[in-house]
Short mmCIF file of C-alpha atoms in Angstrom, two decimals:
data_model
loop_
_atom_site.label_atom_id
_atom_site.label_comp_id
_atom_site.label_asym_id
_atom_site.label_seq_id
_atom_site.Cartn_x
_atom_site.Cartn_y
_atom_site.Cartn_z
CA MET I 1 -11.45 -3.87 0.37
CA LEU I 2 -7.71 -3.56 0.81
CA ASP I 3 -6.46 -0.36 2.42
CA LEU I 4 -4.13 1.12 -0.21
CA THR I 5 -2.75 3.69 2.23
CA ARG I 6 -1.75 0.91 4.62
CA LEU I 7 -0.26 -1.17 1.81
CA ARG I 8 1.93 1.73 0.73
CA ALA I 9 2.93 2.55 4.29
CA ASP I 10 4.08 -1.06 4.65
CA ILE I 11 6.63 -0.63 1.85
CA ALA I 12 9.99 0.90 2.75
CA ALA I 13 10.41 2.26 -0.79
CA PHE I 14 7.47 4.59 -0.26
CA ASP I 15 7.30 7.46 2.20
CA ASP I 16 3.85 7.27 3.75
CA SER I 17 3.79 11.03 4.28
CA THR I 18 3.96 11.88 0.58
CA GLU I 19 2.49 10.54 -2.62
CA PRO I 20 4.93 7.96 -4.02
CA SER I 21 6.62 9.18 -7.19
CA ARG I 22 7.51 5.78 -8.56
CA VAL I 23 5.23 3.41 -10.43
CA PHE I 24 6.33 -0.15 -9.76
CA LEU I 25 5.10 -2.69 -12.32
CA ASP I 26 7.54 -5.58 -11.98
CA SER I 27 6.12 -7.95 -9.40
CA ALA I 28 6.48 -10.71 -11.99
CA GLY I 29 10.21 -10.11 -11.73
CA SER I 30 11.04 -9.23 -8.14
CA SER I 31 8.39 -7.39 -6.16
CA LEU I 32 8.66 -4.83 -3.36
CA PRO I 33 8.51 -6.64 0.00
CA PRO I 34 6.52 -5.32 2.95
CA ARG I 35 8.50 -3.84 5.85
CA VAL I 36 7.92 -6.92 8.01
CA VAL I 37 10.07 -8.94 5.61
CA LEU I 38 12.91 -6.44 5.82
CA ASP I 39 12.62 -6.12 9.61
CA THR I 40 12.52 -9.89 10.11
CA MET I 41 15.66 -10.46 8.05
CA ILE I 42 17.64 -7.60 9.57
CA GLU I 43 16.69 -8.67 13.08
CA HIS I 44 18.00 -12.16 12.46
CA LEU I 45 21.18 -10.99 10.74
CA ARG I 46 21.86 -8.70 13.69
CA ARG I 47 21.34 -11.61 16.06
CA GLU I 48 23.83 -13.69 14.07
CA THR I 49 26.46 -10.99 14.64
CA GLU I 50 25.78 -11.15 18.39
CA ILE I 51 25.83 -14.90 19.08
CA GLY I 52 26.82 -16.60 15.81
CA GLY I 53 24.79 -18.21 13.07
CA TYR I 54 24.29 -21.60 14.70
CA ALA I 55 22.98 -20.28 18.00
CA ALA I 56 20.82 -17.70 16.25
CA ALA I 57 19.25 -20.39 14.07
CA ASN I 58 18.61 -22.61 17.07
CA GLU I 59 16.66 -19.78 18.67
CA ARG I 60 14.35 -19.70 15.63
CA LEU I 61 13.62 -23.38 15.08
CA ASP I 62 9.92 -22.92 15.79
CA ASP I 63 9.80 -19.90 13.49
CA LEU I 64 11.52 -21.84 10.72
CA HIS I 65 8.94 -24.59 11.03
CA ALA I 66 6.24 -21.90 10.93
CA VAL I 67 7.50 -20.91 7.45
CA LYS I 68 6.41 -24.32 6.17
CA THR I 69 3.16 -24.08 8.12
CA ALA I 70 2.34 -20.75 6.44
CA ILE I 71 3.19 -22.07 2.97
CA GLY I 72 1.15 -25.18 3.68
CA GLU I 73 -1.80 -23.01 4.64
CA LEU I 74 -1.42 -21.06 1.39
CA VAL I 75 -1.35 -24.13 -0.87
CA ASN I 76 -3.49 -26.49 1.27
CA ALA I 77 -0.69 -28.90 2.16
CA ASP I 78 0.76 -30.43 5.28
CA PRO I 79 4.00 -28.68 6.36
CA GLY I 80 5.82 -32.00 5.98
CA ALA I 81 5.08 -31.90 2.24
CA ILE I 82 6.98 -28.60 1.86
CA ALA I 83 10.71 -28.29 1.20
CA LEU I 84 12.40 -24.89 1.38
CA GLY I 85 15.03 -23.93 -1.17
CA ASP I 86 16.87 -21.00 -2.68
CA SER I 87 14.78 -20.55 -5.83
CA ALA I 88 11.90 -21.91 -7.86
CA SER I 89 14.34 -23.27 -10.45
CA ARG I 90 16.22 -25.20 -7.77
CA ALA I 91 12.97 -26.54 -6.33
CA TRP I 92 11.70 -27.58 -9.77
CA SER I 93 15.03 -29.23 -10.66
CA ASP I 94 15.34 -31.07 -7.35
CA PHE I 95 12.09 -32.89 -8.06
CA PHE I 96 12.61 -33.30 -11.79
CA TYR I 97 16.05 -34.87 -11.47
CA ALA I 98 14.68 -37.34 -8.89
CA VAL I 99 12.17 -38.80 -11.36
CA PRO I 100 13.56 -42.09 -12.72
CA LEU I 101 13.96 -42.05 -16.50
CA ALA I 102 15.18 -44.61 -19.01
CA ALA I 103 15.65 -44.89 -22.76
CA GLY I 104 12.34 -44.48 -24.56
CA ASP I 105 10.59 -42.71 -21.69
CA ARG I 106 8.75 -39.53 -22.68
CA ILE I 107 8.82 -36.09 -21.03
CA LEU I 108 6.07 -33.68 -22.07
CA ILE I 109 6.55 -29.93 -21.75
CA SER I 110 4.18 -27.11 -22.65
CA GLY I 111 4.62 -24.69 -25.52
CA ALA I 112 5.09 -21.76 -23.14
CA ASP I 113 7.46 -23.63 -20.81
CA TYR I 114 10.28 -21.68 -19.20
CA ALA I 115 13.82 -21.99 -20.56
CA SER I 116 15.28 -23.48 -17.37
CA ASN I 117 12.70 -26.27 -17.37
CA ALA I 118 13.17 -27.04 -21.05
CA ILE I 119 16.97 -27.09 -20.73
CA ALA I 120 16.78 -29.51 -17.79
CA ALA I 121 14.43 -31.77 -19.76
CA LEU I 122 16.73 -31.76 -22.77
CA GLN I 123 19.76 -32.52 -20.59
CA ARG I 124 18.11 -35.52 -18.96
CA ALA I 125 16.95 -36.76 -22.34
CA ARG I 126 20.55 -36.73 -23.55
CA GLN I 127 21.70 -38.49 -20.38
CA THR I 128 19.04 -41.20 -20.28
CA GLY I 129 17.78 -41.71 -23.81
CA ALA I 130 14.37 -40.30 -22.92
CA VAL I 131 12.64 -37.99 -25.38
CA VAL I 132 11.17 -34.51 -24.89
CA GLU I 133 7.94 -33.62 -26.68
CA THR I 134 5.92 -30.41 -26.70
CA ILE I 135 2.22 -30.29 -25.90
CA PRO I 136 0.63 -28.00 -28.50
CA SER I 137 -1.26 -24.85 -27.58
CA ASP I 138 -4.84 -24.35 -28.70
CA SER I 139 -6.11 -21.41 -30.74
CA SER I 140 -6.24 -19.22 -27.63
CA GLY I 141 -2.63 -19.98 -26.71
CA GLN I 142 -3.30 -22.10 -23.65
CA LEU I 143 -2.49 -25.77 -23.25
CA ASP I 144 -4.44 -27.92 -25.72
CA LEU I 145 -6.12 -30.55 -23.54
CA ASP I 146 -7.31 -32.66 -26.48
CA ALA I 147 -3.80 -32.74 -27.90
CA LEU I 148 -2.40 -33.70 -24.50
CA GLU I 149 -4.83 -36.59 -24.19
CA SER I 150 -3.94 -37.87 -27.66
CA MET I 151 -0.21 -37.84 -26.81
CA LEU I 152 -0.44 -39.95 -23.67
CA ASP I 153 0.68 -43.55 -23.29
CA GLU I 154 2.43 -45.61 -20.64
CA ARG I 155 5.84 -44.28 -21.75
CA VAL I 156 4.99 -40.74 -20.57
CA LYS I 157 6.73 -40.51 -17.20
CA LEU I 158 6.44 -36.80 -16.48
CA VAL I 159 4.31 -33.89 -17.67
CA SER I 160 5.74 -30.44 -16.99
CA LEU I 161 2.98 -27.87 -16.66
CA LEU I 162 3.34 -24.11 -16.48
CA HIS I 163 0.60 -22.33 -14.56
CA VAL I 164 1.35 -18.82 -15.86
CA PRO I 165 4.13 -18.18 -18.39
CA THR I 166 6.80 -15.57 -17.81
CA ASN I 167 5.97 -13.69 -21.02
CA GLY I 168 2.23 -13.04 -20.66
CA GLY I 169 -0.92 -13.26 -18.63
CA LEU I 170 -2.57 -16.50 -19.73
CA VAL I 171 -3.52 -19.09 -17.11
CA ASN I 172 -3.25 -22.72 -18.15
CA PRO I 173 -5.96 -25.29 -17.22
CA VAL I 174 -3.72 -27.14 -14.79
CA ALA I 175 -6.27 -29.25 -12.92
CA GLU I 176 -7.80 -30.61 -16.12
CA ALA I 177 -4.36 -31.37 -17.59
CA ALA I 178 -3.23 -33.13 -14.40
CA ARG I 179 -6.26 -35.39 -14.35
CA ILE I 180 -5.63 -36.36 -17.97
CA ALA I 181 -1.93 -37.08 -17.33
CA HIS I 182 -2.69 -39.23 -14.29
CA ARG I 183 -4.79 -41.60 -16.39
CA VAL I 184 -1.56 -43.15 -17.69
CA GLY I 185 0.29 -42.87 -14.40
CA ALA I 186 2.46 -39.90 -15.41
CA LEU I 187 3.79 -37.57 -12.74
CA VAL I 188 2.74 -33.92 -12.98
CA LEU I 189 5.21 -31.20 -12.00
CA LEU I 190 3.72 -27.70 -11.86
CA ASP I 191 5.81 -24.57 -12.23
CA ALA I 192 3.87 -22.06 -10.12
CA CYS I 193 6.63 -19.47 -10.17
CA GLN I 194 4.35 -16.79 -11.66
CA SER I 195 1.13 -17.83 -9.94
CA ALA I 196 2.10 -18.21 -6.27
CA GLY I 197 0.91 -15.04 -4.56
CA GLN I 198 -1.51 -13.92 -7.27
CA LEU I 199 -3.73 -16.95 -7.97
CA PRO I 200 -5.34 -19.54 -5.66
CA LEU I 201 -3.08 -22.57 -5.27
CA ASP I 202 -4.75 -25.63 -3.80
CA VAL I 203 -2.58 -28.66 -4.51
CA ALA I 204 -5.49 -31.01 -3.85
CA GLU I 205 -7.76 -29.27 -6.35
CA LEU I 206 -4.97 -28.89 -8.89
CA ASP I 207 -4.13 -32.59 -8.40
CA VAL I 208 -0.40 -32.11 -9.04
CA ASP I 209 2.36 -34.37 -7.75
CA ALA I 210 4.79 -31.54 -7.17
CA LEU I 211 4.75 -27.75 -7.31
CA SER I 212 7.62 -25.26 -7.33
CA ALA I 213 7.49 -21.55 -6.58
CA THR I 214 9.72 -18.59 -5.80
CA GLY I 215 9.52 -16.12 -2.94
CA ARG I 216 10.62 -12.95 -4.73
CA LYS I 217 7.75 -12.42 -7.16
CA TRP I 218 4.08 -12.15 -6.22
CA LEU I 219 4.68 -13.49 -2.71
CA ARG I 220 6.90 -10.43 -2.09
CA GLY I 221 9.58 -12.33 -0.21
CA PRO I 222 13.35 -11.97 -0.54
CA ARG I 223 15.48 -13.17 -3.42
CA GLY I 224 17.20 -16.48 -2.85
CA THR I 225 14.05 -18.20 -1.58
CA GLY I 226 11.65 -20.73 -3.00
CA PHE I 227 9.77 -23.85 -2.07
CA LEU I 228 8.78 -27.25 -3.36
CA TYR I 229 5.56 -29.11 -2.57
CA VAL I 230 5.72 -32.88 -3.03
CA ARG I 231 2.71 -35.18 -2.71
CA PRO I 232 3.24 -36.87 0.68
CA GLU I 233 3.42 -40.45 -0.60
CA LEU I 234 5.98 -39.38 -3.20
CA ALA I 235 7.94 -37.41 -0.63
CA MET I 236 8.40 -40.66 1.29
CA SER I 237 9.39 -42.75 -1.75
CA MET I 238 11.54 -40.58 -4.05
CA GLU I 239 15.28 -40.20 -3.63
CA PRO I 240 16.70 -36.81 -4.62
CA GLY I 241 19.82 -36.70 -6.77
CA ARG I 242 21.77 -34.91 -4.01
CA LEU I 243 21.77 -35.62 -0.29
CA ASP I 244 23.46 -34.29 2.83
CA LEU I 245 23.21 -34.84 6.57
CA HIS I 246 19.90 -32.96 6.68
CA SER I 247 18.15 -34.78 3.85
CA ALA I 248 19.45 -38.12 5.10
CA GLU I 249 21.05 -39.67 8.18
CA TRP I 250 24.31 -41.63 8.00
CA THR I 251 23.24 -44.77 9.87
CA ALA I 252 26.08 -47.21 9.19
CA PRO I 253 29.50 -47.15 7.50
CA ASP I 254 27.83 -48.25 4.26
CA ASP I 255 24.26 -47.03 4.68
CA TYR I 256 22.02 -44.02 5.19
CA THR I 257 18.34 -43.33 5.83
CA LEU I 258 16.41 -40.65 3.97
CA ALA I 259 14.43 -38.01 5.84
CA PRO I 260 10.81 -39.19 6.15
CA ASP I 261 9.16 -36.24 4.38
CA ALA I 262 9.83 -33.49 1.84
CA SER I 263 12.81 -32.27 3.88
CA ARG I 264 14.80 -34.92 1.99
CA PHE I 265 14.77 -32.31 -0.80
CA GLU I 266 16.53 -29.75 1.44
CA PHE I 267 20.16 -29.19 2.41
CA TRP I 268 21.25 -28.27 5.91
CA GLU I 269 23.12 -25.08 4.97
CA CYS I 270 20.78 -22.23 4.07
CA ASP I 271 20.14 -18.52 4.40
CA VAL I 272 18.17 -18.55 7.65
CA ALA I 273 17.35 -14.84 7.48
CA ALA I 274 15.96 -15.21 3.96
CA ARG I 275 13.78 -18.16 4.96
CA LEU I 276 12.41 -16.24 7.91
CA GLY I 277 11.76 -13.36 5.51
CA LEU I 278 9.86 -15.69 3.19
CA GLY I 279 7.74 -16.84 6.10
CA ALA I 280 7.00 -13.22 7.03
CA ALA I 281 5.95 -12.48 3.43
CA VAL I 282 3.60 -15.46 3.24
CA ARG I 283 2.11 -14.66 6.65
CA TYR I 284 1.60 -11.04 5.54
CA LEU I 285 -0.36 -12.28 2.51
CA LEU I 286 -2.43 -14.64 4.66
CA ASP I 287 -3.22 -11.85 7.10
CA LEU I 288 -4.30 -9.49 4.30
CA GLY I 289 -6.57 -12.15 2.88
CA PRO I 290 -5.29 -13.91 -0.26
CA ALA I 291 -8.64 -13.69 -2.07
CA GLN I 292 -8.67 -9.89 -1.74
CA VAL I 293 -5.08 -9.63 -2.93
CA TYR I 294 -5.74 -11.88 -5.92
CA GLU I 295 -8.81 -9.85 -6.85
CA ALA I 296 -6.91 -6.57 -6.61
CA ILE I 297 -4.12 -7.86 -8.86
CA ALA I 298 -6.65 -9.14 -11.42
CA GLU I 299 -8.48 -5.79 -11.45
CA ARG I 300 -5.29 -3.85 -12.12
CA ALA I 301 -4.15 -6.16 -14.89
CA ALA I 302 -7.59 -6.09 -16.50
CA TYR I 303 -7.53 -2.30 -16.39
CA LEU I 304 -4.25 -2.26 -18.33
CA ARG I 305 -5.53 -4.81 -20.85
CA LYS I 306 -8.45 -2.46 -21.48
CA THR I 307 -6.59 0.85 -21.62
CA LEU I 308 -3.32 -0.04 -23.36
CA PRO I 309 -4.94 -1.23 -26.64
CA GLU I 310 -6.73 2.13 -26.86
CA ILE I 311 -3.34 3.71 -27.61
CA PRO I 312 -2.61 3.69 -31.37
CA GLY I 313 0.41 1.49 -32.07
CA VAL I 314 0.25 -0.46 -28.81
CA THR I 315 -0.50 -4.18 -29.03
CA VAL I 316 -1.24 -6.30 -25.97
CA ARG I 317 0.38 -9.70 -26.52
CA ASP I 318 -1.34 -11.75 -23.81
CA ARG I 319 -2.98 -14.98 -24.92
CA GLY I 320 -5.42 -17.37 -23.27
CA THR I 321 -9.01 -17.20 -22.05
CA GLN I 322 -8.28 -16.74 -18.34
CA HIS I 323 -5.78 -14.07 -17.36
CA ALA I 324 -3.40 -13.34 -14.50
CA GLY I 325 -1.48 -10.26 -13.37
CA ILE I 326 1.10 -10.09 -16.18
CA VAL I 327 0.33 -7.76 -19.09
CA SER I 328 2.69 -8.05 -22.05
CA PHE I 329 2.71 -5.57 -24.92
CA THR I 330 4.70 -3.91 -27.67
CA VAL I 331 4.79 -0.27 -28.79
CA GLY I 332 4.91 0.03 -32.58
CA GLU I 333 8.41 -0.58 -33.91
CA LEU I 334 10.11 0.49 -30.68
CA ASP I 335 12.46 -2.07 -29.18
CA PRO I 336 10.96 -3.23 -25.86
CA ILE I 337 14.30 -2.49 -24.19
CA GLU I 338 14.02 1.13 -25.31
CA VAL I 339 10.46 1.28 -23.99
CA ARG I 340 11.62 -0.09 -20.63
CA ASP I 341 14.51 2.34 -20.39
CA ARG I 342 12.49 5.39 -21.38
CA LEU I 343 9.85 4.51 -18.82
CA ARG I 344 12.53 3.94 -16.19
CA ALA I 345 13.74 7.49 -16.78
CA GLN I 346 10.29 8.58 -15.55
CA ASP I 347 10.54 6.34 -12.47
CA ILE I 348 8.19 3.74 -13.97
CA THR I 349 9.46 0.20 -13.57
CA VAL I 350 8.59 -2.46 -16.13
CA THR I 351 10.74 -5.21 -17.57
CA VAL I 352 11.33 -7.07 -20.84
CA SER I 353 10.69 -10.74 -21.56
CA HIS I 354 12.95 -12.11 -24.29
CA ARG I 355 12.43 -14.94 -26.75
CA SER I 356 15.17 -17.00 -25.09
CA SER I 357 13.05 -17.35 -21.94
CA THR I 358 10.08 -18.91 -23.76
CA LEU I 359 11.67 -19.96 -27.03
CA LEU I 360 8.86 -22.11 -28.45
CA ASP I 361 6.00 -19.71 -27.79
CA MET I 362 7.80 -16.53 -28.83
CA SER I 363 9.24 -18.13 -31.97
CA ASP I 364 5.80 -19.41 -32.91
CA ARG I 365 4.43 -15.88 -32.64
CA GLY I 366 7.39 -14.22 -34.35
CA LEU I 367 8.27 -12.12 -31.31
CA ALA I 368 11.81 -11.31 -30.20
CA SER I 369 10.73 -9.65 -26.96
CA VAL I 370 7.81 -7.96 -25.22
CA VAL I 371 7.41 -5.35 -22.51
CA ARG I 372 6.02 -6.84 -19.32
CA ALA I 373 3.96 -4.87 -16.80
CA SER I 374 2.87 -6.66 -13.62
CA PRO I 375 0.99 -4.53 -11.07
CA HIS I 376 0.58 -5.83 -7.53
CA CYS I 377 -2.21 -4.88 -5.14
CA PHE I 378 -0.22 -1.93 -3.75
CA VAL I 379 -0.29 -0.09 -7.10
CA GLY I 380 -2.98 2.57 -7.30
CA PHE I 381 -5.12 3.21 -10.38
CA ASP I 382 -3.74 6.73 -10.49
CA GLU I 383 -0.31 5.20 -10.95
CA LEU I 384 -1.64 2.95 -13.69
CA ASP I 385 -3.02 6.02 -15.46
CA ARG I 386 0.37 7.70 -15.20
CA PHE I 387 1.95 4.63 -16.76
CA VAL I 388 -0.62 4.54 -19.59
CA GLU I 389 -0.02 8.22 -20.31
CA ALA I 390 3.73 7.61 -20.42
CA VAL I 391 3.25 4.77 -22.90
CA LYS I 392 0.97 6.98 -24.98
CA ALA I 393 3.75 9.56 -25.19
CA LEU I 394 6.09 6.89 -26.59
CA ALA I 395 3.69 5.51 -29.18
#
């Protein structure tokens, strides 16, 4: 069992001598980091002011490598298969734009795909003559595996999969979809932005070619961090669309040599303090025990999915057969923005997911927006009850 008192004491936003007044339910947006993340970043920033950024970074080379080691441990990958970046979107795009495409090639996206991914796919289709097609959802809302299989042929070059959408708690059957896609030689790029830190991620079991994730959500790292996993053989064969003197070496007046691993997807200039903070966040999760954290998140989300529908006028909007830590809902005819703001006035933090973020799925369901509650393991059930009572008062 996780020690809730310790978890709260590890968060600077809470005073461990008093009962926290706030109810924080936005770990799907940007979670509350543990103190070790804050301390790690401040310590490095202070060191930069003492000796300069270059020297300070050189002192932490082993620690920077340890960030990749920790992420590799979390996702069952060699550190050399991990590239660090400044966001999940950047990580996703760096791989996606390195996939060769030509006229007539097909890109498959899921019905709940995120706006940034869909926009990138549409842009490359315009540039190359490739086409973008949507994999239908089944009756439960998750990826339709039979439909995916029927769509595949040798022209499918990339399948974009979303593990958990931004607008609800369903979990897509990634491993099954990846195996189907690989039968025709398609590459599989997994957006794990909403699953890293709350669901098991084993890249070997999931059988994906690449995986992107952010640091600021369920991993509880700082903003401006993310990472990309690339299957090792691909990491040694793909050429990113952008290079610098870190991702490649200038070897002759007219030639260069790419870095031998996933670091070819990185640039030299970066926020060193933020990367060290990401490493501290991942190590904190590993030390707690990921399985316990994942179970605690699932229990809290399940509790909300049970209690919220008991309120007249409240509709839980989550789809799928397997669920994650996001709980989406609406309250009668109230605008979700009004619900968010009225809860915020009571020091309860939720957020709103708009149709523009998941255009296909939300349009299909006739939804303009939903309220999104995403409790992490540090949220107590007493706080969840306070949130439910506050929603009841709005309904």
